[in-house]
Amino acid sequence: MRVGGLQVDALSDGTFVARPSYFGAGLPAGTRPDLFDRDGAVWLPIGCFLVRGASGRTILVDAGLGPALDRVPDGMLLVGGQLPTGLRALGVATGEVTDVVLTHFHLDHVGWLFDLAGRPLFPAARLWFGAAEWDHFVEGPGEMAPHIRAGFRALAGTPDLVPLDADAEVAAGVTAVLAPGHTPGHLAVSLESEGERVLLLGDAITHPGQLAEPGWHSMGDVDAALAERTRQALCARLAEQETTGVGAHFPELRRGRIVDGAWTAGD
């Protein structure tokens, strides 16, 4: 898709098989069969986005699950491994990525950052992230694969890491925006060019179905109350005429906006 002068390509690292219980332990099987229409499940992408045309930079938003399989309770599943294929199809080598903006440190967003020895897989890239992610995941109780933790620790104190405690411009037209709650330092990314704006929502809104079901919360929310306030603030922005948005697990990674209080998908 184009956002003014920016080229934005959606890439899927793999598949997230979700069930109603992901959005609330009290949601029974059979909830919203229009959404969970494949044996009581919905098959969602593990989304990443490549942004080009911003001051000559090649910016990757999120780094997928990596070559891994993760079993989630209640028969849910994450299967990754496809991001390099998507980059290759776009003609982009890992060494050409100048920046990786991480919406958060959940395992399905950081999986391709480091190899099993903790070496960077995007060797020329700076890693941008919410500063509060470090204390929770790298030094705290948050789940993180040992080689990803080792890779982060090896880069501690270097210019390759850019922790943020306020909104910050990554490049012209690309702004990292604090959107906490799902995780302590969760970010959204605002892309703005020539009067157009797209919000890359990460997991601040996991699925558009949440917009019609305000009681639905993500199983992964660290602070559900704060996550809900953040979702409401993002919904207000998605209702603005010039703004569309897409989350990392939105069906087909299609962007959309809120019209008369309802989600309307676009391209």
XYZ file of C-alpha atoms in Angstrom:
267
model
C 0.000 0.000 0.000
C 1.007 3.612 -0.450
C 0.842 6.202 2.292
C 1.613 9.370 0.400
C 5.284 9.043 -0.496
C 5.822 5.949 1.648
C 5.716 2.399 0.331
C 4.374 0.023 2.989
C 4.414 -3.736 2.424
C 2.632 -6.158 4.752
C 4.487 -9.405 5.427
C 3.338 -12.433 7.386
C 5.870 -14.556 9.259
C 3.303 -17.322 9.698
C 0.003 -18.177 11.337
C -1.725 -17.557 14.653
C -4.591 -19.987 15.254
C -6.839 -18.249 17.831
C -9.979 -19.330 19.670
C -12.553 -17.263 21.592
C -10.777 -17.965 24.890
C -7.875 -15.805 23.695
C -10.156 -12.794 24.165
C -11.562 -13.839 27.542
C -11.425 -16.970 29.693
C -15.220 -16.858 30.055
C -15.901 -16.881 26.312
C -17.207 -20.337 25.403
C -16.512 -22.344 22.288
C -19.128 -21.337 19.737
C -18.743 -17.616 20.408
C -19.091 -15.498 17.242
C -19.103 -18.328 14.688
C -18.948 -15.669 11.985
C -15.385 -14.891 13.168
C -14.242 -18.260 14.519
C -15.461 -20.076 11.459
C -12.913 -22.873 11.059
C -13.660 -25.566 13.648
C -14.152 -22.871 16.265
C -10.924 -21.065 15.420
C -9.757 -18.143 13.316
C -6.501 -18.272 11.336
C -4.667 -14.977 11.599
C -1.317 -13.732 10.270
C 1.783 -12.994 12.311
C 2.235 -9.599 10.744
C 5.272 -7.434 10.054
C 5.502 -4.329 7.878
C 8.277 -2.965 5.690
C 8.347 0.809 5.208
C 10.441 2.415 2.474
C 10.743 5.951 1.158
C 11.369 7.609 4.536
C 14.633 9.540 4.184
C 16.175 6.643 2.308
C 15.659 4.239 5.202
C 14.358 0.674 5.083
C 12.298 0.188 8.229
C 10.912 -3.120 9.450
C 8.086 -2.973 11.991
C 8.207 -6.156 14.100
C 10.271 -9.267 13.495
C 7.799 -12.147 13.666
C 7.991 -15.401 15.606
C 11.045 -16.738 13.821
C 11.534 -20.378 12.799
C 9.543 -21.681 15.737
C 6.268 -23.224 16.843
C 4.565 -22.140 20.063
C 1.592 -23.952 21.576
C -0.879 -21.691 23.384
C -3.484 -23.043 25.849
C -6.857 -24.301 24.566
C -5.447 -25.694 21.342
C -4.175 -22.367 20.020
C -0.966 -22.231 18.021
C 1.665 -19.876 16.611
C 3.795 -21.082 13.704
C 6.434 -18.790 12.208
C 9.352 -18.846 9.821
C 8.244 -16.975 6.685
C 9.549 -13.408 7.133
C 12.810 -13.965 5.194
C 10.779 -15.369 2.291
C 8.633 -12.250 2.248
C 11.648 -9.938 2.355
C 13.308 -11.862 -0.446
C 10.152 -11.584 -2.564
C 10.391 -7.812 -2.154
C 14.064 -7.857 -3.139
C 15.220 -6.759 0.318
C 18.223 -8.390 1.992
C 18.438 -8.519 5.785
C 21.580 -6.357 5.633
C 19.617 -3.572 3.916
C 17.234 -3.054 6.828
C 18.325 0.142 8.587
C 15.821 0.154 11.458
C 13.592 -2.350 13.237
C 10.757 -0.838 15.266
C 9.427 -3.357 17.776
C 5.870 -2.735 18.887
C 6.619 -4.984 21.863
C 8.708 -7.920 23.017
C 6.191 -10.781 22.875
C 7.805 -13.799 21.229
C 5.874 -13.413 17.946
C 7.316 -9.928 17.390
C 11.036 -10.425 18.126
C 11.742 -13.906 16.754
C 14.003 -12.983 13.832
C 16.156 -10.427 15.684
C 18.958 -12.801 16.687
C 20.198 -16.259 15.713
C 20.606 -19.059 18.252
C 24.026 -17.674 19.210
C 22.538 -14.241 19.923
C 24.012 -12.613 16.800
C 21.904 -9.933 15.030
C 20.100 -11.107 11.911
C 19.653 -7.496 10.760
C 23.292 -6.433 11.270
C 22.936 -2.839 10.050
C 19.709 -2.048 11.917
C 19.004 0.002 14.983
C 16.333 -1.526 17.226
C 13.653 0.874 18.487
C 11.388 -0.159 21.372
C 9.493 1.119 24.386
C 11.944 1.422 27.283
C 9.586 -0.346 29.710
C 9.868 -3.531 27.635
C 13.453 -4.010 28.784
C 12.672 -4.231 32.488
C 9.716 -6.551 31.937
C 11.166 -8.953 29.365
C 14.964 -8.756 29.305
C 15.505 -8.289 33.050
C 12.089 -9.220 34.427
C 9.430 -11.941 34.404
C 8.227 -11.609 30.807
C 8.655 -14.683 28.600
C 11.568 -14.403 26.182
C 13.653 -17.019 24.376
C 17.168 -17.295 25.861
C 18.937 -16.451 22.574
C 16.773 -13.331 22.103
C 17.524 -12.203 25.661
C 21.235 -12.852 25.104
C 21.185 -10.842 21.892
C 19.586 -7.856 23.584
C 21.996 -7.998 26.510
C 24.990 -8.140 24.160
C 23.852 -4.838 22.591
C 23.069 -3.086 25.892
C 24.517 0.414 26.024
C 25.294 0.573 22.298
C 23.772 2.906 19.701
C 22.126 -0.135 18.114
C 19.401 -0.041 20.789
C 17.033 2.934 20.976
C 14.756 2.615 24.034
C 11.916 5.154 24.066
C 10.060 6.661 26.994
C 8.211 9.207 24.802
C 6.913 9.403 21.243
C 9.809 9.709 18.798
C 10.420 10.261 15.094
C 12.177 7.250 13.586
C 12.459 8.860 10.141
C 10.554 11.475 8.168
C 6.895 10.475 8.324
C 7.492 7.539 10.679
C 6.767 8.088 14.384
C 6.850 5.567 17.226
C 3.941 6.293 19.598
C 3.636 4.995 23.136
C 0.608 2.682 23.393
C 1.071 0.741 26.669
C -1.097 -1.846 28.332
C -0.784 -4.959 26.211
C 2.803 -4.798 27.425
C 4.423 -2.081 29.574
C 6.265 -0.381 26.708
C 4.040 -1.262 23.761
C 4.356 1.065 20.763
C 2.191 1.866 17.790
C 3.760 3.324 14.648
C 2.236 6.307 12.867
C 2.983 6.665 9.167
C 2.097 10.063 7.747
C 2.784 11.489 4.302
C 0.999 13.871 1.923
C -2.081 14.175 4.116
C -2.521 10.414 4.667
C -2.018 8.582 7.974
C -1.827 4.879 8.780
C -1.433 3.499 12.287
C 0.430 0.215 12.653
C -1.205 -0.991 15.844
C 0.899 -3.973 16.842
C -1.205 -5.865 19.388
C -2.801 -2.792 20.968
C -5.844 -3.966 18.993
C -5.410 -7.676 18.297
C -8.407 -8.193 16.006
C -11.049 -5.819 14.577
C -13.668 -7.943 16.354
C -12.611 -6.273 19.598
C -14.048 -3.011 18.314
C -17.546 -4.513 18.280
C -16.968 -6.495 21.483
C -15.618 -4.011 24.049
C -15.436 -6.705 26.743
C -12.863 -8.686 24.760
C -9.297 -8.449 26.019
C -6.167 -10.141 24.771
C -4.912 -13.107 26.778
C -1.493 -11.452 26.560
C -2.479 -8.107 28.110
C -0.127 -7.322 31.002
C -2.383 -4.496 32.244
C -5.892 -5.062 30.879
C -7.327 -1.790 32.208
C -4.541 0.291 30.657
C -4.754 -1.736 27.445
C -8.464 -0.896 27.212
C -7.787 2.829 27.656
C -5.140 2.645 24.946
C -7.533 0.820 22.607
C -10.165 3.500 23.124
C -7.639 6.256 22.369
C -6.551 4.483 19.195
C -10.179 3.945 18.184
C -10.739 7.682 18.441
C -7.860 8.246 16.032
C -9.147 5.558 13.658
C -12.423 7.469 13.449
C -10.606 10.501 12.027
C -11.294 10.878 8.316
C -7.682 10.814 7.146
C -6.586 7.891 9.346
C -6.612 4.146 8.732
C -4.954 1.398 10.719
C -3.948 -2.249 10.794
C -2.813 -4.569 13.576
C -0.246 -7.336 13.467
C -2.957 -10.029 13.505
C -5.706 -8.367 11.476
C -7.195 -10.714 8.853
C -5.175 -10.576 5.634
C -3.281 -7.632 7.190
C -5.929 -5.340 5.688
C -6.116 -1.811 6.955
C -9.392 -0.050 7.698
C -11.010 2.660 9.749
C -13.962 3.266 12.028
C -17.040 4.710 10.318
C -20.137 5.481 12.404
C -18.681 3.422 15.219
C -18.087 0.299 13.117
C -14.907 -1.138 11.619
C -14.727 -0.877 7.822
C -11.903 -2.767 6.108
C -10.198 -1.296 3.086
C -7.262 -2.410 0.963
